[in-house]
PDB file of C-alpha atoms in Angstrom:
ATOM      1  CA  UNK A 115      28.854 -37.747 -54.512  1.00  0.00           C
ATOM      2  CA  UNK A 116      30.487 -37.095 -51.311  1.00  0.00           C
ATOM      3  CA  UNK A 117      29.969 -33.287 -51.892  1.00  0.00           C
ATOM      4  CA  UNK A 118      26.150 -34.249 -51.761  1.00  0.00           C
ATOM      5  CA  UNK A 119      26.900 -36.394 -48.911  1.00  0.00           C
ATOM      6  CA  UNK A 120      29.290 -33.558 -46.662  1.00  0.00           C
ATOM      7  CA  UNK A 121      25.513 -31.162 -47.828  1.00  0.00           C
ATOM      8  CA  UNK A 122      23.247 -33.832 -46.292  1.00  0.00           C
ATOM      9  CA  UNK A 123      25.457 -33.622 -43.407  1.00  0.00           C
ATOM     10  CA  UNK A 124      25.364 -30.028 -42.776  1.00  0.00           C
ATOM     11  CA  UNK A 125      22.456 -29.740 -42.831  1.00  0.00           C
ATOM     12  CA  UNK A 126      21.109 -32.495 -40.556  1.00  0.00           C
ATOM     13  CA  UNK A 127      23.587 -30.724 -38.242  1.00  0.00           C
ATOM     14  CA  UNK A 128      21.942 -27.622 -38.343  1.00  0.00           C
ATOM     15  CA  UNK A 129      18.585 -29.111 -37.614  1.00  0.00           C
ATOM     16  CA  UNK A 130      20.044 -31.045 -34.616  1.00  0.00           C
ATOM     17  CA  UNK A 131      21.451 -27.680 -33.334  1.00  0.00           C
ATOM     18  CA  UNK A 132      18.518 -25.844 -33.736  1.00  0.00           C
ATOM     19  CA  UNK A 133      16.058 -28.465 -31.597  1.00  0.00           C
ATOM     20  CA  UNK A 134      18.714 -27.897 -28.953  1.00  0.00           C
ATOM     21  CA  UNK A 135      18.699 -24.667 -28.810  1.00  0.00           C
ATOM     22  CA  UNK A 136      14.647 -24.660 -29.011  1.00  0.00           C
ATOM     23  CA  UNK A 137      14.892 -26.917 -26.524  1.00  0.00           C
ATOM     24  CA  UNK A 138      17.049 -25.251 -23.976  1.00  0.00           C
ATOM     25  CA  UNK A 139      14.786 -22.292 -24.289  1.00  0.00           C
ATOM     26  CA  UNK A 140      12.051 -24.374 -23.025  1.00  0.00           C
ATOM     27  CA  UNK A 141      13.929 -25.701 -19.909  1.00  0.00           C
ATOM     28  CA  UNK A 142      12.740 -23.976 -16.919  1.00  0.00           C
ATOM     29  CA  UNK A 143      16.257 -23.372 -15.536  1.00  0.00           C
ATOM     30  CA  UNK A 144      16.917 -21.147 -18.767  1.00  0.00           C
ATOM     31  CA  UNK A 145      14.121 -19.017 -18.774  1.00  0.00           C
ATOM     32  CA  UNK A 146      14.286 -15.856 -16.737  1.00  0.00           C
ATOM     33  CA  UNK A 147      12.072 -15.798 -13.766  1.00  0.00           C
ATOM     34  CA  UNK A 148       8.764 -13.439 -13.328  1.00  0.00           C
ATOM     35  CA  UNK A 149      10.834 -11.295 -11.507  1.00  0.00           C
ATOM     36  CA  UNK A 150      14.501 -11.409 -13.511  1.00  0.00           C
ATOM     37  CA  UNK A 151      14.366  -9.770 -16.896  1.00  0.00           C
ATOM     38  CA  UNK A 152      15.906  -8.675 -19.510  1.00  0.00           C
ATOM     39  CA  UNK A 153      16.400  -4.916 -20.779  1.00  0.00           C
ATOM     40  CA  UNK A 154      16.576  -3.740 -24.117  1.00  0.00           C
ATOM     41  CA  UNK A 155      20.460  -3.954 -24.269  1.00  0.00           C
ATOM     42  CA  UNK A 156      20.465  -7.908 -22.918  1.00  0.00           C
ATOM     43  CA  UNK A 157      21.179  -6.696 -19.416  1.00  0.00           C
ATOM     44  CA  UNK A 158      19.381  -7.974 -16.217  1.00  0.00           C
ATOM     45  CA  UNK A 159      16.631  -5.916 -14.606  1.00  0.00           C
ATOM     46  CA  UNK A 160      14.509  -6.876 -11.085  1.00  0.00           C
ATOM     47  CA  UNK A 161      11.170  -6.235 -10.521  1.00  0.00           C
ATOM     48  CA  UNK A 162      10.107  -5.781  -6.132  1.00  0.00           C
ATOM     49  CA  UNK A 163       6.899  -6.255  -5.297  1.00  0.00           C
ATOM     50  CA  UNK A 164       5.522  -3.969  -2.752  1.00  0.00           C
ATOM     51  CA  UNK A 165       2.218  -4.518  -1.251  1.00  0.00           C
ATOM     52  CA  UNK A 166       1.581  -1.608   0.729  1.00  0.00           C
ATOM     53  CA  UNK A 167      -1.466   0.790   2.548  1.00  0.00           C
ATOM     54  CA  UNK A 168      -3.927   2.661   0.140  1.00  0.00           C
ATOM     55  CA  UNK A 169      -2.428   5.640   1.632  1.00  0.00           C
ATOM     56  CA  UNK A 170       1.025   5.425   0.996  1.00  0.00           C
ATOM     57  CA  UNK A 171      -0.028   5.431  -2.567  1.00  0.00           C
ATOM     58  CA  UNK A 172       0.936   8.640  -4.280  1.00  0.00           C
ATOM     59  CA  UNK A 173       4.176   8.977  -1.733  1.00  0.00           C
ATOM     60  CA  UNK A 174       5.262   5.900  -2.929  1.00  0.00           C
ATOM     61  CA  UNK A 175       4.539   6.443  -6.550  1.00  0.00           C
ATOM     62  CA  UNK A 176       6.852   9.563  -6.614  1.00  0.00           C
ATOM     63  CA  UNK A 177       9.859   7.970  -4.268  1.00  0.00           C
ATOM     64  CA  UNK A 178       9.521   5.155  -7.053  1.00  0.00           C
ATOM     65  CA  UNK A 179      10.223   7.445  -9.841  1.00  0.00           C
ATOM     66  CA  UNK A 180      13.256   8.278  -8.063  1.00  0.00           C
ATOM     67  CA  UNK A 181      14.538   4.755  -7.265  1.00  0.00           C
ATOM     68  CA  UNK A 182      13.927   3.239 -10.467  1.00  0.00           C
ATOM     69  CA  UNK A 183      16.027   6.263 -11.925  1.00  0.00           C
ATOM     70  CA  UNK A 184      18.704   5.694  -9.286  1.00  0.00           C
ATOM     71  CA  UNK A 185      19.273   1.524  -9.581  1.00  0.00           C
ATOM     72  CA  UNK A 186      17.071   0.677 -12.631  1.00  0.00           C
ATOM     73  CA  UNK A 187      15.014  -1.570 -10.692  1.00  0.00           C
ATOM     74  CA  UNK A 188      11.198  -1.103 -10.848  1.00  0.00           C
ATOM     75  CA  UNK A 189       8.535  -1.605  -7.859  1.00  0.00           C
ATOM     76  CA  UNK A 190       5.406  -3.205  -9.067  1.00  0.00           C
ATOM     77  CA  UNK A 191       2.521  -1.531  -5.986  1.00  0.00           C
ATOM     78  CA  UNK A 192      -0.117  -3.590  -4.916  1.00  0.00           C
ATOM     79  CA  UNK A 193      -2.205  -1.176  -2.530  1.00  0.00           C
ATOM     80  CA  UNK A 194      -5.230  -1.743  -0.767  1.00  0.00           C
ATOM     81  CA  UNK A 195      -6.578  -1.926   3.155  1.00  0.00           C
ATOM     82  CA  UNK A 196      -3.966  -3.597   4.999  1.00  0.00           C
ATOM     83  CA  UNK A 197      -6.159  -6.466   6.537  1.00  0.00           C
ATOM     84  CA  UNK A 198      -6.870  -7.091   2.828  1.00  0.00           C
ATOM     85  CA  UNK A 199      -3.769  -7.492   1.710  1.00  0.00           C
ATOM     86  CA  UNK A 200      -2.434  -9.699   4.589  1.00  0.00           C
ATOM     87  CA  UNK A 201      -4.927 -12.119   3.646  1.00  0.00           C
ATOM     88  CA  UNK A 202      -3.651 -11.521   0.036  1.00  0.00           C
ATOM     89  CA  UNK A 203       0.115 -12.486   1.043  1.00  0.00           C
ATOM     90  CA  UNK A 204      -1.090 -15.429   3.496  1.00  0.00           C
ATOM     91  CA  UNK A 205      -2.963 -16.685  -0.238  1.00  0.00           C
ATOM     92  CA  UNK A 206       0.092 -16.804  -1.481  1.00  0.00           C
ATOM     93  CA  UNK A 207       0.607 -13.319  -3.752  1.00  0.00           C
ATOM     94  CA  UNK A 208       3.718 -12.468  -4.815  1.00  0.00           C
ATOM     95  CA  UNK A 209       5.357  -9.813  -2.453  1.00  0.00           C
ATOM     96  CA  UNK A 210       8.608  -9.367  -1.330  1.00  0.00           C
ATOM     97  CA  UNK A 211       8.024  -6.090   1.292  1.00  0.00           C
ATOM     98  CA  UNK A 212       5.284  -5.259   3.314  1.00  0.00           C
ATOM     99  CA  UNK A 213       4.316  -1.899   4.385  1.00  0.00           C
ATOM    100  CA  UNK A 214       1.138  -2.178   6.426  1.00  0.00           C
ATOM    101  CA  UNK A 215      -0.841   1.107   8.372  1.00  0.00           C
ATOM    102  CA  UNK A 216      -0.943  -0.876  11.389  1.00  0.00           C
ATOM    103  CA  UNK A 217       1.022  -2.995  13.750  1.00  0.00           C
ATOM    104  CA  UNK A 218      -2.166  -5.187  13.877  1.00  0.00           C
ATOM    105  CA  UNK A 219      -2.008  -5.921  10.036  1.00  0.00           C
ATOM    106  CA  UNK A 220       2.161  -6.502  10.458  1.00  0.00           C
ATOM    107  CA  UNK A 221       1.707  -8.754  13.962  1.00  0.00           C
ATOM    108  CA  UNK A 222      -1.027 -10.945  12.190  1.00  0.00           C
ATOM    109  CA  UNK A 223       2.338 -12.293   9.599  1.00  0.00           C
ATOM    110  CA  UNK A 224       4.718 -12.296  12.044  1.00  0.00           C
ATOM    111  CA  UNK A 225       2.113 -14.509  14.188  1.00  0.00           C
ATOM    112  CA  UNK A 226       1.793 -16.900  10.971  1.00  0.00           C
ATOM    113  CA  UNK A 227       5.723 -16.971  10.762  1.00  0.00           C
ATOM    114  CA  UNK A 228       5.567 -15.209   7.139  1.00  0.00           C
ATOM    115  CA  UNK A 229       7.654 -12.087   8.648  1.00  0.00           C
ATOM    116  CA  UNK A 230      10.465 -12.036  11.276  1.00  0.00           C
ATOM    117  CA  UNK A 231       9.596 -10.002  14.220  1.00  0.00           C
ATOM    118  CA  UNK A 232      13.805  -8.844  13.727  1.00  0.00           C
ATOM    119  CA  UNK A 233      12.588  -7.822  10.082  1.00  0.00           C
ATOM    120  CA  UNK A 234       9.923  -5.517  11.331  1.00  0.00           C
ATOM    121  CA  UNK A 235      10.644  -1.674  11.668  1.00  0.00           C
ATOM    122  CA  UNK A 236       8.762   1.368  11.955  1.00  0.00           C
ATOM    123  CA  UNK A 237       8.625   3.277   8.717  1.00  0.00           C
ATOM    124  CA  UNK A 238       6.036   6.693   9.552  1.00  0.00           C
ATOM    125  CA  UNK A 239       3.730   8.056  11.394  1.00  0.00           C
ATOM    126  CA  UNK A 240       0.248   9.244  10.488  1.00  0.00           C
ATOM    127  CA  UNK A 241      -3.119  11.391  12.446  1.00  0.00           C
ATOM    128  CA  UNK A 242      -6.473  10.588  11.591  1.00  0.00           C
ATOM    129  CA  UNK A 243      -8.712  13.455  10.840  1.00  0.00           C
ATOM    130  CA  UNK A 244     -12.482  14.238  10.125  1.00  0.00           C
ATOM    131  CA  UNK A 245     -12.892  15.569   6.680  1.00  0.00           C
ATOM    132  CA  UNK A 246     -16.317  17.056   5.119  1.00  0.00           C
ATOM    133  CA  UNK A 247     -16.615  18.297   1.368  1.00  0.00           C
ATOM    134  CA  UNK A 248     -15.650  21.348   0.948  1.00  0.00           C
ATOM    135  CA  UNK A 249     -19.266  23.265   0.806  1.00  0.00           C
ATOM    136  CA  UNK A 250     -20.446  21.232   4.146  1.00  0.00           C
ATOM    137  CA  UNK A 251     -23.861  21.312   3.255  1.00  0.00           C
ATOM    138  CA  UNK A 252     -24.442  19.255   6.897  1.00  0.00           C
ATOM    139  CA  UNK A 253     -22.555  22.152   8.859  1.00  0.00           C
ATOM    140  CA  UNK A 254     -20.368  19.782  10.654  1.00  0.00           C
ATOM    141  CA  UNK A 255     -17.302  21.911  12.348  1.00  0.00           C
ATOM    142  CA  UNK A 256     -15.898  19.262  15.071  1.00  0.00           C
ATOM    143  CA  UNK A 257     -17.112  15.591  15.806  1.00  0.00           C
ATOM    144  CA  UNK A 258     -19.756  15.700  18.031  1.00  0.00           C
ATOM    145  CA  UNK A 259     -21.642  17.294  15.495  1.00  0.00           C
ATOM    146  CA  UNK A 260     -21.680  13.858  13.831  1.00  0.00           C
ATOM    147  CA  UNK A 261     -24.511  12.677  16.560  1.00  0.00           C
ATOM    148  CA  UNK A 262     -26.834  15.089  14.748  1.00  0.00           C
ATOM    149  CA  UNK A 263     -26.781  14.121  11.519  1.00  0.00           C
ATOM    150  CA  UNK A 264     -30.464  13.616   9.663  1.00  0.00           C
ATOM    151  CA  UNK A 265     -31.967  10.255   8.779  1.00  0.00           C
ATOM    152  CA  UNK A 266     -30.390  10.749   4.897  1.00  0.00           C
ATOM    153  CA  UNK A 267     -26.552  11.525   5.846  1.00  0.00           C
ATOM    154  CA  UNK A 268     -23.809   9.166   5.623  1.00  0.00           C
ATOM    155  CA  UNK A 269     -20.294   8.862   7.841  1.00  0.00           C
ATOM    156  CA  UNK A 270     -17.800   7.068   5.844  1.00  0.00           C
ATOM    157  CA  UNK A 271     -15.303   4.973   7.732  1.00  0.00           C
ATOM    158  CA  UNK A 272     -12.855   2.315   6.254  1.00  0.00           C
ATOM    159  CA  UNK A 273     -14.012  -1.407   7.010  1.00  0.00           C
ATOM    160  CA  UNK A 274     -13.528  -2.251  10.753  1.00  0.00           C
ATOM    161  CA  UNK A 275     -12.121  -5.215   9.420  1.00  0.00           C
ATOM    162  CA  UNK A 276      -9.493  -4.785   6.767  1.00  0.00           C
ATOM    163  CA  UNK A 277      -8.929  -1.266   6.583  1.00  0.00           C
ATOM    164  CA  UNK A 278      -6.984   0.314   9.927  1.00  0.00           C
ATOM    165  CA  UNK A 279      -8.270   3.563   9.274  1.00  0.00           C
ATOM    166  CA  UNK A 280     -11.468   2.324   9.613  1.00  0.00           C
ATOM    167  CA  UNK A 281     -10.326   0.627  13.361  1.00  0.00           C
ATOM    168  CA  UNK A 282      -9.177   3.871  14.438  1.00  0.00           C
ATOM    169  CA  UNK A 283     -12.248   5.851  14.045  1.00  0.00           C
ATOM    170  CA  UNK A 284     -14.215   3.158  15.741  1.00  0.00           C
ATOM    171  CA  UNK A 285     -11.864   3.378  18.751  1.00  0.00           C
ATOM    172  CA  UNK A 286     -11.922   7.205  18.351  1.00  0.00           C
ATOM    173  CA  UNK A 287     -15.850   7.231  18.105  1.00  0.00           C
ATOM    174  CA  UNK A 288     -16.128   4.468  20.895  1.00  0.00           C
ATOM    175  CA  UNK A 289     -14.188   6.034  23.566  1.00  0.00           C
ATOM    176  CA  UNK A 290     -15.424   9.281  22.709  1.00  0.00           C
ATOM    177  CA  UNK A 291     -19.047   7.936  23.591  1.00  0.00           C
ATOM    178  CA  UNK A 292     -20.263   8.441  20.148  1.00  0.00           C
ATOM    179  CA  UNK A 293     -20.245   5.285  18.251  1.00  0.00           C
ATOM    180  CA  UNK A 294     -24.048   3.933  19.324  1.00  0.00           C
ATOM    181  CA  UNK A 295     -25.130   7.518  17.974  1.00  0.00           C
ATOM    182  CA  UNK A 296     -23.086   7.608  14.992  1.00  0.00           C
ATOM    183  CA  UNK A 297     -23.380   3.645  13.791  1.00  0.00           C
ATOM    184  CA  UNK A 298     -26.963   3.884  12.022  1.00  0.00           C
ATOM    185  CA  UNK A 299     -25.059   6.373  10.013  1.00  0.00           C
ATOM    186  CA  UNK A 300     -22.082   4.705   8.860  1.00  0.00           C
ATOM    187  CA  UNK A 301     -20.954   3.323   5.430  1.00  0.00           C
ATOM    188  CA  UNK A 302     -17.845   1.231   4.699  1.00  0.00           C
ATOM    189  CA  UNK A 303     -15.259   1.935   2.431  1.00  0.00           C
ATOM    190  CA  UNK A 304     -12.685  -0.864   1.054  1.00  0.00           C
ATOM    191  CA  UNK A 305      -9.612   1.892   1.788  1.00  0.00           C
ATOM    192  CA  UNK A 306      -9.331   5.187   3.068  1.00  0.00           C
ATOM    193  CA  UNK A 307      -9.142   6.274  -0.676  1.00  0.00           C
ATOM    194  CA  UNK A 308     -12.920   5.304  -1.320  1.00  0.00           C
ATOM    195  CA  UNK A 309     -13.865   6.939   1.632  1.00  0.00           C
ATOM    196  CA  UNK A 310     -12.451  10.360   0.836  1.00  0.00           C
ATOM    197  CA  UNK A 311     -14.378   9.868  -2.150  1.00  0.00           C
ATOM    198  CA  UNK A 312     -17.567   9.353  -0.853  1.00  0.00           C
ATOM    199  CA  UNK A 313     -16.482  12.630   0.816  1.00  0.00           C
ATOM    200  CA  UNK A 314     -15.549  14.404  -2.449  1.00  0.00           C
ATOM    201  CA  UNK A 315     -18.731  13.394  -4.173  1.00  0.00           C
ATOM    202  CA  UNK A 316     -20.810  14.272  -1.552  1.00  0.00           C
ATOM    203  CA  UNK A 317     -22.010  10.848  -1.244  1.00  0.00           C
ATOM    204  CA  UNK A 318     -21.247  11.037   2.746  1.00  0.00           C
ATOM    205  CA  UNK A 319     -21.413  13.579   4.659  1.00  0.00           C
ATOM    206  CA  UNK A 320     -18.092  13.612   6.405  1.00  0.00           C
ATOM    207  CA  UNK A 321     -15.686  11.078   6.769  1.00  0.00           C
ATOM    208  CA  UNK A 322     -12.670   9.468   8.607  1.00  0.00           C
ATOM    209  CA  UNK A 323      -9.348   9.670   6.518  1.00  0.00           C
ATOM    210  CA  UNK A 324      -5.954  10.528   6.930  1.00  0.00           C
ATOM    211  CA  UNK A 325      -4.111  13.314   7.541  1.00  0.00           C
ATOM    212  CA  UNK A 326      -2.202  12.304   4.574  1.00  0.00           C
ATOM    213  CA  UNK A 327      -5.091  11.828   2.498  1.00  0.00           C
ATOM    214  CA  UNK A 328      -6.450  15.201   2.954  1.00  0.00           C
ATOM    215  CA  UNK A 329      -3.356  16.740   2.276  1.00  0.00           C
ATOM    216  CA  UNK A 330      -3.227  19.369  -0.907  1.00  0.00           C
ATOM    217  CA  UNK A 331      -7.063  17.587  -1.777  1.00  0.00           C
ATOM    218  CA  UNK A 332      -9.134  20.966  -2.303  1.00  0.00           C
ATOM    219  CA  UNK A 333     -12.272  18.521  -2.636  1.00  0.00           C
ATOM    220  CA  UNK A 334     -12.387  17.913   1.066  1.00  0.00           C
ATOM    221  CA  UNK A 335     -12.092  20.059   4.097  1.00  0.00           C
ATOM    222  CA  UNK A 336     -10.241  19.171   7.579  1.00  0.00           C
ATOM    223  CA  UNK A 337     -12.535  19.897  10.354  1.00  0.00           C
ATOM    224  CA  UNK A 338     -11.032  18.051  13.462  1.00  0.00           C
ATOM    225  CA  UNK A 339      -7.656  16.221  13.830  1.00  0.00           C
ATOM    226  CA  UNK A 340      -8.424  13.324  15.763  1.00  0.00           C
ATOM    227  CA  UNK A 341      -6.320  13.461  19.338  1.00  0.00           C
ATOM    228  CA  UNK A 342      -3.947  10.648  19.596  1.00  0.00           C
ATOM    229  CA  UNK A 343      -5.536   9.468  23.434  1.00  0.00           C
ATOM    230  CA  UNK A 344      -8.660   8.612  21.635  1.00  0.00           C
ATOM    231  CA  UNK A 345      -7.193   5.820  19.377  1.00  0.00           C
ATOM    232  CA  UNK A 346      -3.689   3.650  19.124  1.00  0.00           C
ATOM    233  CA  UNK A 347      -1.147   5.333  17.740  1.00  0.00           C
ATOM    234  CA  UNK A 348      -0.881   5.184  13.820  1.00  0.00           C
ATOM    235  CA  UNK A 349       2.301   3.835  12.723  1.00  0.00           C
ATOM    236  CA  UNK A 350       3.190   1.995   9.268  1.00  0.00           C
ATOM    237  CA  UNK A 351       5.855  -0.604  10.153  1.00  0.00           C
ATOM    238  CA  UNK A 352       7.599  -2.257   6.945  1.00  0.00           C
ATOM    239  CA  UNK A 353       9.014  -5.498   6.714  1.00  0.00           C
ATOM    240  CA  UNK A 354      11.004  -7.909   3.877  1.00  0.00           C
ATOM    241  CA  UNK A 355       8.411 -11.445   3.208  1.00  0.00           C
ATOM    242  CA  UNK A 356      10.480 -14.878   5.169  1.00  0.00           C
ATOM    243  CA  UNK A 357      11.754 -16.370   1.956  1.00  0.00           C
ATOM    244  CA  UNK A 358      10.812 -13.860  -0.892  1.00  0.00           C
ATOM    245  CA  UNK A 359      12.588 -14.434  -4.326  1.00  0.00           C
ATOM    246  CA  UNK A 360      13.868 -10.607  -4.632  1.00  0.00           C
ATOM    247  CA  UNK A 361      14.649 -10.363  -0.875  1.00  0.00           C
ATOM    248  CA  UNK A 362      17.781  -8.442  -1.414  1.00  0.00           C
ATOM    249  CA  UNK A 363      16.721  -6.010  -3.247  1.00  0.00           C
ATOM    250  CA  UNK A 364      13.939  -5.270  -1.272  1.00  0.00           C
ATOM    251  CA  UNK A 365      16.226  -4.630   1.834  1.00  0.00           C
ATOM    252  CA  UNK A 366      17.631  -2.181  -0.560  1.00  0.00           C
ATOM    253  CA  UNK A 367      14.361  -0.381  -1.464  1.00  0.00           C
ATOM    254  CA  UNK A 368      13.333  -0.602   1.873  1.00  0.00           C
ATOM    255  CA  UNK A 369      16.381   1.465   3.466  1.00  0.00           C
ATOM    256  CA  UNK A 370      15.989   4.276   0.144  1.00  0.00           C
ATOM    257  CA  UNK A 371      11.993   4.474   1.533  1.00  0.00           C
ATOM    258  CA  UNK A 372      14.545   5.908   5.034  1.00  0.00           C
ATOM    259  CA  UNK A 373      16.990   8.040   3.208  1.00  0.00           C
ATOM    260  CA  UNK A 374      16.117  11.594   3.745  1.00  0.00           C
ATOM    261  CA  UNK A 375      15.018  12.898   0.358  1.00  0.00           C
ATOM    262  CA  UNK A 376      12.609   9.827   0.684  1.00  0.00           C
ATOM    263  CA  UNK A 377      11.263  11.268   4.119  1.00  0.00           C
ATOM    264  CA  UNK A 378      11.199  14.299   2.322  1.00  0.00           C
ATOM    265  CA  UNK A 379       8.604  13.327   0.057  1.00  0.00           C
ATOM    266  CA  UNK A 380       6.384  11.310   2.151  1.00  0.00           C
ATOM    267  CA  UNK A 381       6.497  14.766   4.909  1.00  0.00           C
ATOM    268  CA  UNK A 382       5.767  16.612   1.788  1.00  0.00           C
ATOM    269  CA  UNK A 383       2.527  14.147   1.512  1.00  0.00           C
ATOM    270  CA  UNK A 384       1.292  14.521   4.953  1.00  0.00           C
ATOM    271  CA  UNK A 385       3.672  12.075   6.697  1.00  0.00           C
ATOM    272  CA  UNK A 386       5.564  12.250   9.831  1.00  0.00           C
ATOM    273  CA  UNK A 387       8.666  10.433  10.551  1.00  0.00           C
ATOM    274  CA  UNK A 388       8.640   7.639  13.090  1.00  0.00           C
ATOM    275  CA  UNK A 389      10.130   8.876  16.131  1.00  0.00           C
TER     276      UNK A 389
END
């Protein structure tokens, strides 16, 4: 009888111990976070989130490969027009640095108090250039052969208002007195990435991209760098998000995206150090 009675008592302990434990998994402050995991062997492992400038894409991709190799943490990209992805951040998507393609896209957080104008620093430089497919079937050699396109050709520019690329070629255009002859023409891109496509496929006639962009793509030609007097300069400042959960770390990425093998690899992609 009371070995029947220490089994009943076992086991009702067991029970007990097991709700506990199923119940401590459940408790938020025992559950890792989105951005805290765990690794095969039951260590920790962080997660960054980087939303960064179409361009910066396959620069980034490779210096990623690098760092994830070097601290074991990985960098989830979220790339698109800058303008888009400021609005994007101020909706409250999860990113912990910033790495816009213009100071205009950077200024607009800082402005809304989600970045620290201390935080903010210049990361590379960039040119903007003309590009046509590599056949030019509309014989374009330098821009002002853009004001006599025919009725059926397109210019591909990035959207004036999200994508900076697409800001500087206005400007460029504008100042060059071009724009009222060119505008009829024009077709918008959602990053400089669709419009170099539009290029490759032939869908546009020429297009504004950059330098960066065109670089080792034997789809497109160059035709015209773009001098620097005709548009603001084109600079990709970086900054850590006010209050993001993997702040730290991001500082960390952030100064590996300035180590020299980095700058190596983004030169190597058509970048130019900040001066």
């Amino acid at each position: 009888m009371k070995k029947k009675l220490l089994s009943l008592l076992l086991s009702a302990a067991c029970v007990f111990a097991f709700a506990a434990c199923s119940s401590t998994n459940n408790n938020g402050s025992n559950t890792n976070t989105p951005t805290d995991k765990q690794d095969s062997n039951g260590g920790k492992t962080v997660e960054i989130n980087v939303s960064a400038a179409a361009s910066l894409k396959d620069a980034l991709e490779k210096i990623n490969e690098n760092y994830k190799q070097a601290t074991g943490t990985t960098v989830v990209l979220n790339l698109g027009g800058s303008g888009a992805l400021v609005k994007q951040i101020k909706e409250g998507a999860p990113t912990d640095l910033f790495i816009s393609a213009s100071n205009k896209a950077m200024n607009e957080l800082v402005e809304g108090g989600t970045v620290e104008k201390e935080s903010v620093s210049v990361l590379l430089k960039n040119s903007l250039v003309l590009v046509v497919p590599k056949d030019n079937p509309a014989k374009i050699e330098k821009v002002e052969d853009l004001a006599n396109l025919d009725e059926k050709s397109k210019l591909a520019i990035g959207e004036v208002e999200t994508v900076p690329a697409g800001q500087y070629a206005k400007e460029s255009l504008t100042n060059l007195k071009l724009w009222d002859k060119v505008e009829s023409h024009v077709v918008y891109a959602k990053d400089v990435r669709q419009v170099r496509s539009y290029v490759e496929g032939g869908e546009a006639a020429a297009g504004f991209i950059y330098a960066s962009d065109a670089a080792g793509d034997d789809k497109v030609k160059v035709v015209q760098t773009m001098d620097e007097s005709t548009h603001k300069k084109i600079v990709y400042p970086s900054a850590v998000i006010k209050g993001a959960p993997n702040a730290d770390a991001a500082k960390e990425y952030e100064a590996f995206l300035k180590t020299d093998a980095s700058m190596k690899i983004f030169e190597e992609f058509g970048f130019k150090m900040a001066e």
